[in-house]
XYZ file of C-alpha atoms in Angstrom:
351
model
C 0.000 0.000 0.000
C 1.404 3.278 -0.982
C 1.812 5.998 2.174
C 0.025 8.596 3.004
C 0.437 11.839 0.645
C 2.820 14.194 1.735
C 1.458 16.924 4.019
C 0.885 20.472 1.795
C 1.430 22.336 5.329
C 4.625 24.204 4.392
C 5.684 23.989 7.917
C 6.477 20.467 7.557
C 9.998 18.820 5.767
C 9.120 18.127 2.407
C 10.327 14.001 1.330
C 13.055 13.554 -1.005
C 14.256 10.598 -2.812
C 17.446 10.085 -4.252
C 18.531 8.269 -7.573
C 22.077 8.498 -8.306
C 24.222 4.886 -9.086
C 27.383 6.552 -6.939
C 27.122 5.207 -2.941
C 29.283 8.360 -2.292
C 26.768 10.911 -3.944
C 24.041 9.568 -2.467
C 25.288 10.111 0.758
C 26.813 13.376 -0.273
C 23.417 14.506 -1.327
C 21.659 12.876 1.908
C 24.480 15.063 4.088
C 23.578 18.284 2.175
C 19.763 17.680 2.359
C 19.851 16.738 6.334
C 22.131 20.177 6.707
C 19.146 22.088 5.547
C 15.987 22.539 7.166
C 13.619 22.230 4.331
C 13.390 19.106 3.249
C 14.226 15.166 4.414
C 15.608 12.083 3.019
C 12.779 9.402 2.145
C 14.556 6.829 0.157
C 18.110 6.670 -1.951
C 18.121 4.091 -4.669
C 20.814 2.743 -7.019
C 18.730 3.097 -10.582
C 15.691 3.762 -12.106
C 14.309 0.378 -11.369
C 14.880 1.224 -7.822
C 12.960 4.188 -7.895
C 9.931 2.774 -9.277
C 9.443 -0.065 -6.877
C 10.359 3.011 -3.669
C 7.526 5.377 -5.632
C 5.126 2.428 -5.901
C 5.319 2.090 -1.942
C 5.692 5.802 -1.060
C 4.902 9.099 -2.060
C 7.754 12.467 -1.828
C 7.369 15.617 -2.932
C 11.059 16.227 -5.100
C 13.225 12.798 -7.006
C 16.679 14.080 -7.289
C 17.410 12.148 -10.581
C 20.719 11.228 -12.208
C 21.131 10.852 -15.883
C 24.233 8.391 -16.596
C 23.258 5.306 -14.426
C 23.661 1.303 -15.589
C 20.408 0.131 -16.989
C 18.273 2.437 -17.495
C 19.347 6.006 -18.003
C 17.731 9.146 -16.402
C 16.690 10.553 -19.336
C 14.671 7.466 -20.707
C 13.120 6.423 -16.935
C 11.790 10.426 -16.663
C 8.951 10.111 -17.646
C 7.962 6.839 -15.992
C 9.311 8.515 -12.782
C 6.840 11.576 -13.411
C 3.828 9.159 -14.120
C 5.217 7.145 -10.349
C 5.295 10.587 -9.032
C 2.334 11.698 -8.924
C 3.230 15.109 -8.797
C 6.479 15.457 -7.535
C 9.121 17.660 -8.564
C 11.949 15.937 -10.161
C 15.599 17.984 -9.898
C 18.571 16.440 -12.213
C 21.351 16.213 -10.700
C 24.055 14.983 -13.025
C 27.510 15.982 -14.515
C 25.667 15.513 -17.634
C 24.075 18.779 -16.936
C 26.621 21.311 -17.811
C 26.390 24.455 -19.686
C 25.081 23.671 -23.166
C 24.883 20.080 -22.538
C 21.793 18.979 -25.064
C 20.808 16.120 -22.288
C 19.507 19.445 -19.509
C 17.523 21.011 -22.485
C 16.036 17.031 -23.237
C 15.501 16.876 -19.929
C 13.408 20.002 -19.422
C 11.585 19.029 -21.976
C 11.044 15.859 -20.853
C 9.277 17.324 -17.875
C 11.992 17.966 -15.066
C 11.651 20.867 -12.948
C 15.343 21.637 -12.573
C 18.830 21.061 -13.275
C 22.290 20.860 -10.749
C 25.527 20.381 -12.337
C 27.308 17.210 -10.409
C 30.377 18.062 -9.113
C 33.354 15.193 -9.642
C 33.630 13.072 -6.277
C 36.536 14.917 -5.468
C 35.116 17.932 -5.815
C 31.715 17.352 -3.540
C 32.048 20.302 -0.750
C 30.132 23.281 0.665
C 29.178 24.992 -2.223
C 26.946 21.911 -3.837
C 25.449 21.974 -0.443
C 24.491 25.007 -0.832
C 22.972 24.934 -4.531
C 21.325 21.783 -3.903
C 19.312 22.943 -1.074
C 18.988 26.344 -2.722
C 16.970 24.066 -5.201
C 15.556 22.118 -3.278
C 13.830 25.499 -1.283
C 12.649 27.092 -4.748
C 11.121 23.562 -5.719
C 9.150 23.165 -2.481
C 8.611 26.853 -1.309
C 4.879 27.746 -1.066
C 2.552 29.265 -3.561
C 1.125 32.600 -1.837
C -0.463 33.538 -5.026
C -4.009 32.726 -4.387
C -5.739 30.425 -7.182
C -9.046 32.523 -9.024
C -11.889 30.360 -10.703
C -10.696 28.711 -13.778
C -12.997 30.469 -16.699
C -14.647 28.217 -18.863
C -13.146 29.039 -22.390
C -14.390 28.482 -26.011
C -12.586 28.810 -29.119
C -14.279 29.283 -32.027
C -12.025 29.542 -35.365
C -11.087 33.603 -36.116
C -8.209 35.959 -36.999
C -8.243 37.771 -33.501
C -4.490 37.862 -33.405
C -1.102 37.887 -35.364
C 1.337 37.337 -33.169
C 2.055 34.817 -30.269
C 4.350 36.141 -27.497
C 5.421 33.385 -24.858
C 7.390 33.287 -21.734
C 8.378 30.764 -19.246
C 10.554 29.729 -16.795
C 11.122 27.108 -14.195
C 8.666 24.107 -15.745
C 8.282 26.366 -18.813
C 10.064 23.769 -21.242
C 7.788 20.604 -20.751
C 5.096 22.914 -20.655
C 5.582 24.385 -24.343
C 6.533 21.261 -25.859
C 2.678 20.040 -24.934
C 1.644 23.517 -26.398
C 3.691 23.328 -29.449
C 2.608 19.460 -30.257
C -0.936 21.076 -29.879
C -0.457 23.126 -32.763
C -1.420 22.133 -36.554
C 0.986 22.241 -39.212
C -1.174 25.079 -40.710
C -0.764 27.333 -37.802
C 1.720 30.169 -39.314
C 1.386 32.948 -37.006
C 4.834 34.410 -35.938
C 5.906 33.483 -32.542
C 7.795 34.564 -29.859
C 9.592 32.910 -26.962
C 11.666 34.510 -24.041
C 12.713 30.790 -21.848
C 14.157 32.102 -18.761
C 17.937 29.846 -19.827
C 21.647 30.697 -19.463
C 23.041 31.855 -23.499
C 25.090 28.666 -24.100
C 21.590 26.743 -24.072
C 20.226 28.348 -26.672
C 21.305 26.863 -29.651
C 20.250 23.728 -28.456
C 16.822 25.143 -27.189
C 15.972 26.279 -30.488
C 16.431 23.586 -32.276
C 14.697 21.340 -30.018
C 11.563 24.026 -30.748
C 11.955 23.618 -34.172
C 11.516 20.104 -34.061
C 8.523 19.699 -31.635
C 6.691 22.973 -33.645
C 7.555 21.243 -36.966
C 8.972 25.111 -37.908
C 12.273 26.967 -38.194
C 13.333 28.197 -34.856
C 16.308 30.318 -34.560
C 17.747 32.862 -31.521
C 16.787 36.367 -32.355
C 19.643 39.028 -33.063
C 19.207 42.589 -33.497
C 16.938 42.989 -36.743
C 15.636 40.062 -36.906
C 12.303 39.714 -38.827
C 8.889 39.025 -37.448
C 7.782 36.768 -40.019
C 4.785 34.003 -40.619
C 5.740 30.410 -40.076
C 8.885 31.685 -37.815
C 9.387 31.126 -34.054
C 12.433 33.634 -32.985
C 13.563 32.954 -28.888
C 15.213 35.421 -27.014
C 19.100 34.730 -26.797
C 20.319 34.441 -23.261
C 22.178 37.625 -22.976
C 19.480 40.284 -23.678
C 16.138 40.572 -23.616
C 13.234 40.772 -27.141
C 12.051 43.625 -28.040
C 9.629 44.462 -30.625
C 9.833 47.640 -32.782
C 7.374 48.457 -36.009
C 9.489 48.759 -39.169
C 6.701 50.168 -41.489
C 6.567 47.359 -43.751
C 6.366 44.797 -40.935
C 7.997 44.239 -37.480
C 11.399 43.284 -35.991
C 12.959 42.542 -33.116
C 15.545 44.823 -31.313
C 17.749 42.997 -28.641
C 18.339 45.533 -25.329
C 19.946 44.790 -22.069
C 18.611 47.437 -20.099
C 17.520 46.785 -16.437
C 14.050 45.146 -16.464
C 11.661 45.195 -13.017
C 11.845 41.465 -12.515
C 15.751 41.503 -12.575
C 15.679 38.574 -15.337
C 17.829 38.759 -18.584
C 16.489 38.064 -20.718
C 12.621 39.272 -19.480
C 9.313 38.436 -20.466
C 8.102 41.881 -19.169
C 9.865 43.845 -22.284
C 8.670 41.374 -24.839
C 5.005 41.613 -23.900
C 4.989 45.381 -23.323
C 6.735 45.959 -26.945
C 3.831 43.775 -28.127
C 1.497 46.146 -26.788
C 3.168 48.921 -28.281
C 3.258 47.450 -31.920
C 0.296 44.851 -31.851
C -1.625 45.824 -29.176
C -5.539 43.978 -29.796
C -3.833 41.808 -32.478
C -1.725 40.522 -29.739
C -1.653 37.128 -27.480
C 0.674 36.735 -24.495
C 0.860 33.581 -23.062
C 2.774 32.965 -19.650
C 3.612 29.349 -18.808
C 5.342 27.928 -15.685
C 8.069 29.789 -13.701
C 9.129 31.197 -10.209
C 8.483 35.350 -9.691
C 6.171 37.385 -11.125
C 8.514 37.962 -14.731
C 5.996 38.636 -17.603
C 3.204 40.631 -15.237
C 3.729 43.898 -15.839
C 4.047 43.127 -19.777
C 0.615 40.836 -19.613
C -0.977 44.228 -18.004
C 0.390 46.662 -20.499
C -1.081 44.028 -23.597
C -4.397 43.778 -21.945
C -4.795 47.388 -21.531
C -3.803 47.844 -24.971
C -6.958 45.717 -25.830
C -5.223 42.278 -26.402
C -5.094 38.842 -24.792
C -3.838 37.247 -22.333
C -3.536 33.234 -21.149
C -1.458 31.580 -18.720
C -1.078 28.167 -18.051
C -2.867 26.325 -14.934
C -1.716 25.933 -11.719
C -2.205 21.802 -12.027
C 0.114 21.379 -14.715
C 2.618 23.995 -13.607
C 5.615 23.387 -11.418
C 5.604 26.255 -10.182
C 2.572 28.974 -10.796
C 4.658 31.990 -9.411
C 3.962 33.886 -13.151
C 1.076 32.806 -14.592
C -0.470 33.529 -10.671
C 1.661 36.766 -11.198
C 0.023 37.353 -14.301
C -3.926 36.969 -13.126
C -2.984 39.130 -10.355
C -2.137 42.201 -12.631
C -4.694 41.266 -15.586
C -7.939 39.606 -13.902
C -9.604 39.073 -17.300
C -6.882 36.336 -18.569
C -8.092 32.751 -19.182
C -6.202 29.817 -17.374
C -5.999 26.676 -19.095
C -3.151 23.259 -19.544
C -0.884 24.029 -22.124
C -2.396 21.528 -24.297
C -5.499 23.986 -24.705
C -3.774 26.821 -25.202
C -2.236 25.313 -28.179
C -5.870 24.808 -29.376
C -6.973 28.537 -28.443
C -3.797 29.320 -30.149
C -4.975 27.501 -33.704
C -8.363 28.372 -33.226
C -6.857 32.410 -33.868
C -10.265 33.647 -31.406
C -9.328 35.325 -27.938
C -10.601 33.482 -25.672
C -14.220 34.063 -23.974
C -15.294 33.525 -20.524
């Protein structure tokens, strides 16, 4: 019989189970998790296998997953672990996830909430201690944004908007590759992604978006064209701007300070779009930690367009799209797979 659910009072430890082949980082890990006072140590298993047998007996609320283990590898047990889950958090930690490395991006998209480079056994100190319970806090902290009624939405087919600007963060990857796979092939609208990522990911990120929209997908750079059938994301160094060009619109990269702090922001993105679009717009804010992307969704619904964000039951964490109700009351909430479908239906959506 599985165990009881784990407690949503934040006052109590959250459960964490460890999946890493290495004895020594498993009880590297357990150290650094018992030094906090966040979260305890349910379970530490040798594989993947492992894991599934612990989940079938117990629930936890965060699976800190390797990737390069004997058997079965991280990557191809994820999603079984997410299924086993039911519902918690899964942080990779692996040496696989440098910098760049294509297997975080996969990964992300796979549906993990996080990623923590693996130090070399040697190398296992303070510092990892300190990340990996930094993580660990921003995975289990508490959502204080309260949850409004969902609005019942129809779409109806239409031409209420011409461009698509989305941004994301923490759970934001998963999330848009279930939007993305929602779209047809004859959905051409122009879109726009800011993916809260460091600037060596992007390359990767982009051509992983390519593949699941069935579209080119390239990093913006200073002039680049707005165009049907393209998906630009912003590269990691600068925030996306759009600017009218007379004969169409472009993109303009800028790195000034933006109110949430991020680089690149959501917040300049969707507030350019209200500037250049404005009722032919649709912002759509997916899963991530802050409130990134509010103050843009408020500008573009004042300027008469729309605004969606994804659910709070299929985000990891619903810090924006809360963020984003808060400051535009009118938006719809829906899964990501709907918005894709409010998305090809081209109608804003209706309450």
């Amino acid at each position: 019989m599985a165990s009881k659910a784990p407690s949503p009072d934040p006052d109590q430890p959250r459960s964490v189970l460890i999946v890493d082949d290495s004895a020594v980082a498993r009880a590297v890990m357990a150290r650094a998790i018992d030094s906090g006072d966040r979260c305890v140590v349910a379970g530490a298993v040798s594989d993947a296998n492992a894991a599934l047998a612990f989940l079938a007996r117990h629930r936890v609320d965060v699976i800190l997953l390797d990737i390069e283990m004997p058997g079965v590898d991280g990557l191809t047990a994820l999603p079984d672990l997410i299924a086993a889950g039911q519902g918690a958090r899964v942080l990779i930690v692996s040496s696989s996830a440098a910098d760049g490395g294509a297997a975080t991006v996969q990964a992300l998209a796979l549906g993990a909430a996080d990623t923590l480079v693996k130090p070399t056994v040697g190398a296992f100190a303070g510092r990892f201690a300190d990340l990996l319970n930094e993580r660990l806090n921003r995975l289990v902290a508490a959502e204080e944004v309260p949850l409004p009624p969902t609005p019942t939405t129809v779409v109806v087919p239409g031409d209420d908007f011409d461009v698509v600007a989305i941004g994301a963060s923490t759970g934001g990857i998963h999330a848009l590759s279930q939007l993305l796979r929602a779209l047809p092939a004859e959905f051409r609208l122009p879109m726009l992604i800011t993916q809260h990522l460091p600037e060596s990911f992007m390359p990767y990120f982009a051509a992983q978006v390519a593949v699941l929209a069935g579209r080119p997908c390239e990093v913006a750079e200073d002039h680049s064209r707005i165009r049907p059938g393209r998906i630009l994301v912003a590269p990691g160094r600068a925030h996306m701007r759009i600017v009218s060009m007379g004969d169409g619109a472009a993109i303009r990269l800028s790195t000034a300070p933006a109110a949430s702090g991020c680089l690149p922001s959501v917040d300049p993105m969707l507030e350019s779009l209200a500037d250049v679009y404005g009722a032919r717009g649709l912002a759509v804010v997916l899963s991530g930690m802050g409130r990134d992307g509010a103050i843009g969704a408020a500008a573009l619904a004042a300027a008469g367009g729309s605004v969606v964000v994804q659910d709070r039951a299929s985000s990891v964490i619903w810090g924006m799209p809360g963020a984003a109700v808060q400051s535009c009351p009118g938006a719809a909430i829906l899964p990501p797979d709907r918005i894709g479908a409010l998305m090809a239906g081209r109608r804003r959506p209706s309450c």
